[in-house]
Amino acid sequence: MRPDQPAALQATAEPRRPQARQPSTLRDVAEAAGVHAATASRALNPKTQGLVSAATARRVLKAAETLGYQPNPIARSLKTSRSFTVGLVLPDLTNPLFPPIVRGIEDVLAPGGYSAWIVNTDNDPQRELAQIESLRSRQVEGLIIATARLDHPLLRKMHDEGVRMVFVNRRVENLDVPTVTADDATGIALAVKHLADLGHTRIAHLAGPQSTSTGVVRSRAFRHAIRDHGMADDPSLVVECARWSEADGAGAMRELLGRDDRFTAVVAGNDLIALGCYDVFAERRISCPADISVVGFNDMPFLDKLSPPLTTVGVPHHDIGAEAARMLLDCIEQPERHPRSVLMAVSLVIRGSTSRPSR
Amino acid sequence: MRPDQPAALQATAEPRRPQARQPSTLRDVAEAAGVHAATASRALNPKTQGLVSAATARRVLKAAETLGYQPNPIARSLKTSRSFTVGLVLPDLTNPLFPPIVRGIEDVLAPGGYSAWIVNTDNDPQRELAQIESLRSRQVEGLIIATARLDHPLLRKMHDEGVRMVFVNRRVENLDVPTVTADDATGIALAVKHLADLGHTRIAHLAGPQSTSTGVVRSRAFRHAIRDHGMADDPSLVVECARWSEADGAGAMRELLGRDDRFTAVVAGNDLIALGCYDVFAERRISCPADISVVGFNDMPFLDKLSPPLTTVGVPHHDIGAEAARMLLDCIEQPERHPRSVLMAVSLVIRGSTSRPSR
DNA sequence: TTGTAAGCGTTATCAG
DNA sequence: CTGATAACGCTTACAA
């Protein structure tokens, strides 16, 4: 016993671990129904139910019912090496981008009888390896990966080993794995067009990490869009953020302001980076959108409540998750089907952080 | 019983993949080391390593190493009925309150060799039951529950059955289960004192659901604090929200304004409810804090970027999660230890949504 | 249509 | 100290 108990709780001593009734097993059910376990198994499994007589099936079902029988998925997995579980590999659940994607995934998995096991990698390759190994040893039947980098030896190796997986949001360079992403290029084009239409002629870009497909696709799309609108593709107007974070966004914005402050608008690689801009605006008393317009990407929650409300590219998080899950289920259940990749449609969400340039 | 097994079960032919090299088993290792599987098991398990000679231990370890042996947790669970997994029952991962708590939990579990299985209930008792059953059938060694209601037959029954669990945030009435919550009463007292100090004399409260302990503790604390500051405890200044949501917060605020608009400040049951107030302010051109001051609860992410930045009660989400995980681990590993409950300290985070009353 | 038996990969309990 | 053996709860040839 610990000598120091917090005084706060004074619960009365109680009998340790009350009757934790053993869950009943298949044998219990079989016994209760007066049949062999094998028969009970067949009766309980829709796939094999046809092999037993209707009468015994009924008896077994009834017995299972009264005993409150729940099949033990662990034993089943051991025997069948299936788990009806998929792994979900995220960089960080705390990023508001992911929860809606997770919900989308779960909404598709659940009706199929599957569940998702969520892990965070914190963008640490060590952790990622450990987490994925742990998932695989738990017999997950596939992986949904949201942490892909363009150069990603681990994922490449896994693909070579035939590991079933689907990428969300980002992809690995030259790796033929089913992927679902937002239509990043179109999103950026919409953002640039919006700013150009407002009359902006010097537009900057705070790019996401160029180690990720999302980062390069968006920044490439930015440069194309700029030229399409007849503006100069000035490299000094593009700054790369090392990570998709508010802090990195702020750093990049400071860098940009140090270089040249004649730009009147900025396309941020994503919403967090845009929030970093807001921080710098606050510290330097820059007014948005009066002095500088900002567009984000993702339309994460609560952006409409910011000051000013952030104009951004809306992506269908939930649908992206759902589609990824559907793809993975397809890979599992119809392995012969050719893998697809999909680009989900985006839309510009115009709010208060963009206006005509004042200069 | 299961009248209908998930459709997934019907899957037929085992999908054969490319060269998915069979993971090596304990027998492979034993064979490679020239010992019996049992010996290999002992050598590999730190707990029983003392039972084998140093020499064989070394050989086994080496063999395991070269074969890339990974123990199969499923087989282990089946044998030992332990899983080194705990279940985490959330109402909705999409609520920004939870991800940091989850991280806190994982940060404690991981070093202990445990992982967490996260499920959402959507506040639906049906779903909750199904999810918890699924978790239990997967042999989770304990549950961290964030969905407790004051009257919660399922949780009460589980407690009677001796299910190991810990509550976070909310509790069940008269149920002696280890719980970690924020110090809600103090938080509300701080909020009311702050408003009183600013000179407010008619303060309203948008209470959370009174079906939850958090809701009643906070609203009771509100009434106490009001009286402590010499104000009248006017029931018409308290409106209950049916759910902890922005929409319900907005509805409650409209109701309140309909009753009597002479209040100058409102203490919201939580941040989402406070956001609902913002929505109503926007639609009715009420200025915050000039016309009405607002205080939230929880300090969820990005509140500092709102307009105006929301004054709120900061709670240590991460630490709450960590403490809950620690408690559950204690219950698992030292069952004789007396269960505690803890209240985590909170602090008032003063931002721009509160000021002196203008009326 | 049903029972028998083997075995999934471990670990626990015996002997030796 | 180590090996044999028997489970854990389930599925699935194969036999009857």
XYZ file of N, CA and C in Angstrom, chain B residues 177-330:
462
model
N -15.615 5.386 -9.397
C -14.663 5.045 -10.446
C -13.610 6.147 -10.499
N -12.357 5.780 -10.627
C -11.315 6.812 -10.707
C -11.642 7.789 -11.832
N -11.497 9.051 -11.560
C -11.910 10.065 -12.518
C -10.897 11.198 -12.549
N -10.627 11.706 -13.723
C -9.848 12.935 -13.774
C -10.614 13.978 -14.565
N -10.831 15.088 -13.894
C -11.555 16.185 -14.534
C -10.800 17.478 -14.267
N -11.195 18.493 -15.013
C -10.687 19.826 -14.696
C -11.417 20.298 -13.445
N -10.832 21.241 -12.776
C -11.495 21.799 -11.603
C -12.545 22.798 -12.082
N -13.664 22.239 -12.500
C -14.714 23.034 -13.137
C -15.221 24.151 -12.239
N -15.432 23.820 -10.972
C -16.014 24.808 -10.067
C -15.096 26.020 -9.934
N -13.816 25.743 -9.752
C -12.874 26.850 -9.629
C -12.813 27.660 -10.916
N -12.862 26.963 -12.035
C -12.806 27.661 -13.313
C -13.958 28.645 -13.452
N -15.144 28.168 -13.115
C -16.306 29.049 -13.219
C -16.190 30.203 -12.222
N -15.696 29.881 -11.032
C -15.538 30.937 -10.030
C -14.581 32.013 -10.538
N -13.505 31.577 -11.172
C -12.547 32.545 -11.723
C -13.214 33.417 -12.784
N -14.021 32.771 -13.608
C -14.678 33.506 -14.689
C -15.626 34.555 -14.118
N -16.426 34.135 -13.140
C -17.390 35.072 -12.556
C -16.668 36.201 -11.828
N -15.620 35.840 -11.109
C -14.869 36.881 -10.386
C -14.293 37.897 -11.365
N -13.752 37.381 -12.456
C -13.185 38.264 -13.467
C -14.242 39.259 -13.960
N -15.422 38.757 -14.233
C -16.489 39.626 -14.735
C -16.954 40.595 -13.650
N -17.067 40.083 -12.440
C -17.488 40.953 -11.337
C -16.462 42.066 -11.132
N -15.189 41.684 -11.178
C -14.130 42.681 -11.009
C -14.201 43.754 -12.080
N -14.639 43.348 -13.267
C -14.746 44.325 -14.356
C -15.945 45.256 -14.144
N -16.807 44.864 -13.218
C -17.943 45.730 -12.938
C -19.285 45.214 -13.420
N -19.317 43.982 -13.905
C -20.587 43.441 -14.368
C -21.465 43.081 -13.161
N -22.740 43.361 -13.289
C -23.653 43.047 -12.194
C -24.825 42.178 -12.644
N -25.015 42.056 -13.945
C -26.018 41.095 -14.435
C -25.315 40.150 -15.386
N -25.040 38.971 -14.864
C -24.260 37.991 -15.623
C -25.128 36.770 -15.897
N -25.126 36.347 -17.151
C -25.935 35.188 -17.526
C -25.052 33.950 -17.668
N -25.727 32.806 -17.709
C -24.984 31.553 -17.871
C -25.678 30.684 -18.901
N -24.906 30.234 -19.900
C -25.411 29.292 -20.885
C -24.874 27.933 -20.479
N -25.698 27.226 -19.750
C -25.234 25.987 -19.130
C -25.148 24.850 -20.122
N -24.201 23.953 -19.873
C -24.111 22.724 -20.662
C -25.211 21.773 -20.237
N -25.339 20.651 -20.922
C -26.382 19.669 -20.630
C -26.350 19.251 -19.160
N -27.482 19.309 -18.503
C -27.529 18.941 -17.099
C -27.569 17.428 -16.920
N -27.453 16.730 -18.014
C -27.328 15.278 -17.920
C -25.871 14.873 -17.712
N -24.977 15.851 -17.788
C -23.564 15.536 -17.586
C -23.069 16.201 -16.310
N -22.120 15.552 -15.668
C -21.594 16.096 -14.414
C -20.962 17.462 -14.656
N -20.275 17.579 -15.780
C -19.638 18.846 -16.103
C -20.670 19.961 -16.162
N -21.785 19.661 -16.808
C -22.850 20.653 -16.939
C -23.384 21.072 -15.585
N -23.666 20.115 -14.716
C -24.259 20.519 -13.442
C -23.232 21.157 -12.531
N -22.012 20.632 -12.524
C -21.004 21.236 -11.645
C -20.787 22.690 -12.030
N -20.680 22.925 -13.322
C -20.416 24.295 -13.757
C -21.596 25.209 -13.458
N -22.796 24.728 -13.671
C -23.908 25.657 -13.467
C -24.128 25.881 -11.963
N -23.898 24.855 -11.174
C -24.016 25.056 -9.739
C -22.942 26.050 -9.265
N -21.736 25.851 -9.768
C -20.642 26.761 -9.379
C -20.977 28.187 -9.802
N -21.632 28.302 -10.928
C -22.003 29.638 -11.394
C -22.933 30.308 -10.386
N -23.961 29.576 -9.964
C -24.930 30.185 -9.045
C -24.274 30.536 -7.715
N -23.387 29.659 -7.261
C -22.678 29.976 -6.019
C -21.846 31.237 -6.169
N -21.115 31.279 -7.271
C -20.198 32.408 -7.459
C -20.981 33.712 -7.559
N -22.113 33.649 -8.250
C -22.941 34.838 -8.390
C -23.337 35.374 -7.017
N -23.789 34.442 -6.172
C -24.200 34.876 -4.828
C -23.001 35.362 -4.034
N -21.875 34.679 -4.190
C -20.676 35.097 -3.450
C -20.303 36.537 -3.767
N -20.662 36.969 -4.962
C -20.312 38.341 -5.331
C -21.478 39.280 -5.094
N -22.438 38.799 -4.324
C -23.526 39.685 -3.922
C -24.558 39.972 -4.992
N -24.551 39.143 -6.065
C -25.561 39.373 -7.089
C -26.750 38.449 -6.842
N -27.846 38.778 -7.486
C -29.035 37.952 -7.327
C -28.919 36.728 -8.235
N -29.369 35.600 -7.707
C -29.298 34.360 -8.467
C -30.580 34.229 -9.279
N -30.643 34.943 -10.383
C -31.869 35.047 -11.169
C -31.986 33.909 -12.176
N -32.954 33.010 -11.978
C -33.066 31.839 -12.870
C -33.283 32.222 -14.331
N -33.825 33.391 -14.567
C -34.075 33.758 -15.960
C -32.769 34.087 -16.683
N -31.698 34.144 -15.937
C -30.406 34.422 -16.573
C -29.614 33.146 -16.848
N -30.259 32.010 -16.640
C -29.570 30.748 -16.940
C -30.374 29.969 -17.985
N -29.721 29.587 -19.070
C -30.374 28.767 -20.082
C -29.539 27.510 -20.283
N -30.204 26.386 -20.366
C -29.480 25.142 -20.559
C -29.405 24.777 -22.034
N -28.237 24.344 -22.453
C -28.080 23.836 -23.811
C -28.263 22.333 -23.781
N -28.922 21.812 -24.774
C -29.145 20.365 -24.795
C -27.856 19.620 -25.136
N -26.979 20.260 -25.873
C -25.702 19.615 -26.209
C -24.579 20.637 -26.158
N -23.361 20.138 -26.055
C -22.197 21.023 -25.999
C -21.813 21.447 -27.401
N -22.665 22.187 -28.066
C -22.350 22.507 -29.452
C -22.562 23.976 -29.749
N -21.960 24.399 -30.814
C -22.087 25.773 -31.265
C -23.557 26.099 -31.545
N -24.222 25.185 -32.226
C -25.617 25.434 -32.578
C -26.474 25.594 -31.323
N -26.255 24.735 -30.361
C -27.040 24.834 -29.141
C -26.699 26.101 -28.367
N -25.448 26.502 -28.431
C -25.050 27.741 -27.784
C -25.779 28.925 -28.412
N -25.851 28.902 -29.733
C -26.532 29.985 -30.430
C -28.010 30.015 -30.044
N -28.612 28.840 -30.033
C -30.029 28.762 -29.664
C -30.261 29.317 -28.270
N -29.411 28.943 -27.360
C -29.563 29.390 -25.975
C -29.393 30.898 -25.876
N -28.454 31.423 -26.640
C -28.237 32.865 -26.589
C -29.462 33.616 -27.127
N -30.062 33.082 -28.168
C -31.269 33.721 -28.709
C -32.384 33.703 -27.664
N -32.526 32.559 -27.039
C -33.520 32.409 -25.982
C -33.288 33.453 -24.885
N -32.056 33.591 -24.517
C -31.690 34.513 -23.440
C -32.023 35.951 -23.831
N -31.665 36.307 -25.053
C -31.926 37.670 -25.519
C -33.425 37.925 -25.585
N -34.166 36.860 -25.898
C -35.610 37.014 -25.966
C -36.204 37.285 -24.588
N -35.592 36.699 -23.574
C -36.129 36.841 -22.227
C -35.877 38.207 -21.644
N -34.656 38.688 -21.837
C -34.238 39.847 -21.064
C -32.854 40.217 -21.573
N -32.724 41.371 -22.140
C -31.413 41.679 -22.690
C -30.616 42.658 -21.826
N -30.963 42.682 -20.559
C -30.223 43.647 -19.737
C -28.920 43.088 -19.164
N -28.656 41.809 -19.389
C -27.376 41.268 -18.901
C -26.234 41.848 -19.727
N -25.070 41.929 -19.135
C -23.929 42.535 -19.827
C -22.803 41.539 -20.032
N -22.987 40.346 -19.490
C -21.911 39.363 -19.642
C -22.516 37.977 -19.573
N -21.819 37.017 -20.217
C -22.303 35.647 -20.153
C -21.136 34.687 -19.975
N -21.378 33.751 -19.079
C -20.412 32.674 -18.870
C -20.956 31.469 -19.629
N -20.226 31.041 -20.647
C -20.687 29.914 -21.456
C -20.197 28.617 -20.838
N -20.982 27.565 -20.998
C -20.623 26.267 -20.426
C -19.319 25.727 -20.985
N -19.071 26.009 -22.249
C -17.752 25.691 -22.812
C -17.501 26.569 -24.040
N -16.383 26.339 -24.683
C -15.999 27.216 -25.786
C -16.941 27.110 -26.977
N -17.424 25.902 -27.250
C -18.315 25.759 -28.407
C -19.594 26.564 -28.191
N -20.095 26.509 -26.978
C -21.281 27.295 -26.660
C -20.975 28.788 -26.815
N -19.785 29.174 -26.404
C -19.376 30.579 -26.562
C -19.324 30.950 -28.048
N -18.857 30.024 -28.862
C -18.824 30.305 -30.303
C -20.238 30.521 -30.836
N -21.170 29.786 -30.285
C -22.565 29.982 -30.668
C -23.009 31.414 -30.370
N -22.546 31.939 -29.247
C -22.862 33.338 -28.913
C -22.315 34.266 -29.993
N -21.111 34.000 -30.415
C -20.504 34.834 -31.455
C -21.394 34.860 -32.697
N -21.933 33.693 -33.030
C -22.795 33.629 -34.218
C -23.994 34.551 -34.067
N -24.596 34.520 -32.888
C -25.777 35.369 -32.669
C -25.378 36.844 -32.668
N -24.226 37.137 -32.083
C -23.763 38.526 -32.089
C -23.645 39.008 -33.531
N -23.081 38.156 -34.373
C -22.889 38.549 -35.766
C -24.237 38.802 -36.435
N -25.202 37.913 -36.204
C -26.473 38.074 -36.908
C -27.282 39.248 -36.363
N -27.042 39.635 -35.113
C -27.825 40.740 -34.556
C -27.019 42.017 -34.377
N -25.836 42.023 -34.907
C -24.976 43.198 -34.809
C -24.772 43.633 -33.357
N -24.590 42.639 -32.509
C -24.254 42.943 -31.124
C -22.739 42.957 -31.057
N -22.186 43.920 -30.353
C -20.739 44.011 -30.309
C -20.200 43.368 -29.033
N -19.192 42.537 -29.223
C -18.556 41.857 -28.095
C -17.117 42.321 -28.045
N -16.620 42.821 -26.947
C -17.232 42.833 -25.624
C -18.014 44.114 -25.316
N -18.056 45.080 -26.241
C -18.679 46.370 -25.898
C -20.091 46.182 -25.324
N -20.930 45.416 -26.032
C -22.293 45.219 -25.544
C -22.374 44.077 -24.531
N -21.765 42.980 -24.876
C -21.814 41.796 -24.016
C -20.437 41.149 -23.957
N -19.988 40.859 -22.754
C -18.738 40.118 -22.575
C -19.043 38.627 -22.550
N -18.084 37.816 -23.011
C -18.278 36.364 -23.013
C -17.036 35.666 -22.474
N -17.279 34.652 -21.663
C -16.185 33.788 -21.216
C -16.518 32.352 -21.619
N -15.531 31.651 -22.153
C -15.728 30.251 -22.526
C -15.127 29.312 -21.483
N -14.965 28.061 -21.874
C -14.365 27.083 -20.963
C -13.679 26.016 -21.802
N -12.409 25.800 -21.524
C -11.578 24.745 -22.132
C -10.329 25.255 -22.831
N -10.414 26.455 -23.353
C -9.312 26.985 -24.144
C -8.913 26.033 -25.261
N -9.850 25.712 -26.095
C -9.520 24.867 -27.232
C -8.649 25.645 -28.225
N -8.045 24.956 -29.185
C -7.091 25.619 -30.076
C -7.695 26.775 -30.880
N -6.867 27.722 -31.199
C -7.190 28.809 -32.127
C -8.154 29.856 -31.587
N -8.507 29.764 -30.329
C -9.394 30.752 -29.736
C -8.758 32.141 -29.730
N -7.429 32.167 -29.709
C -6.726 33.444 -29.681
C -6.850 34.169 -31.007
N -7.279 33.454 -32.047
C -7.385 34.084 -33.356
C -8.806 34.542 -33.667
N -9.720 34.305 -32.771
C -11.091 34.725 -33.038
C -11.208 36.228 -32.942
N -12.337 36.696 -33.369
C -12.590 38.115 -33.249
C -13.865 38.313 -32.460
N -13.814 38.786 -31.240
C -12.569 39.030 -30.486
C -12.023 37.723 -29.948
N -10.724 37.714 -29.632
C -10.112 36.522 -29.021
C -10.887 36.169 -27.757
N -11.203 34.915 -27.594
C -12.111 34.523 -26.514
C -11.415 34.363 -25.159
N -11.905 35.084 -24.191
C -11.494 34.852 -22.809
C -12.104 33.526 -22.374
N -11.306 32.700 -21.726
C -11.807 31.363 -21.413
C -11.071 30.781 -20.213
N -11.528 29.621 -19.788
C -10.845 28.942 -18.699
C -9.945 27.881 -19.311
N -8.659 28.005 -19.070
C -7.718 27.068 -19.659
C -7.631 25.791 -18.840
N -7.752 24.664 -19.502
C -7.607 23.403 -18.781
C -6.468 22.612 -19.429
N -5.740 21.884 -18.620
C -4.568 21.160 -19.126
C -4.961 19.858 -19.801
N -5.420 19.960 -21.046
C -5.921 18.784 -21.760
C -4.933 17.631 -21.747
N -3.725 17.968 -22.154
C -2.718 16.926 -22.272
C -2.497 16.236 -20.930
N -2.384 17.035 -19.886
C -2.141 16.459 -18.563
C -3.333 15.649 -18.076
N -4.510 16.083 -18.441
C -5.695 15.326 -18.043
C -5.642 13.943 -18.674
N -5.308 13.914 -19.948
C -5.186 12.622 -20.613
C -4.097 11.781 -19.976
N -2.958 12.417 -19.740
C -1.826 11.683 -19.181
C -2.186 11.108 -17.818
N -2.833 11.910 -17.012
C -3.180 11.451 -15.671
C -4.183 10.298 -15.733
N -5.111 10.400 -16.638
C -6.099 9.325 -16.771
C -5.411 8.025 -17.168
N -4.480 8.139 -18.095
C -3.771 6.940 -18.542
C -2.960 6.356 -17.383
N -2.327 7.227 -16.642
C -1.526 6.764 -15.506
C -2.411 6.012 -14.518
N -3.586 6.555 -14.284
C -4.504 5.905 -13.353
C -4.904 4.535 -13.850
N -5.200 4.463 -15.123
C -5.639 3.174 -15.658
C -4.505 2.158 -15.564
N -3.308 2.605 -15.895
C -2.148 1.718 -15.770
C -1.990 1.251 -14.325
N -2.208 2.164 -13.402
C -2.137 1.770 -11.989
C -3.167 0.691 -11.685
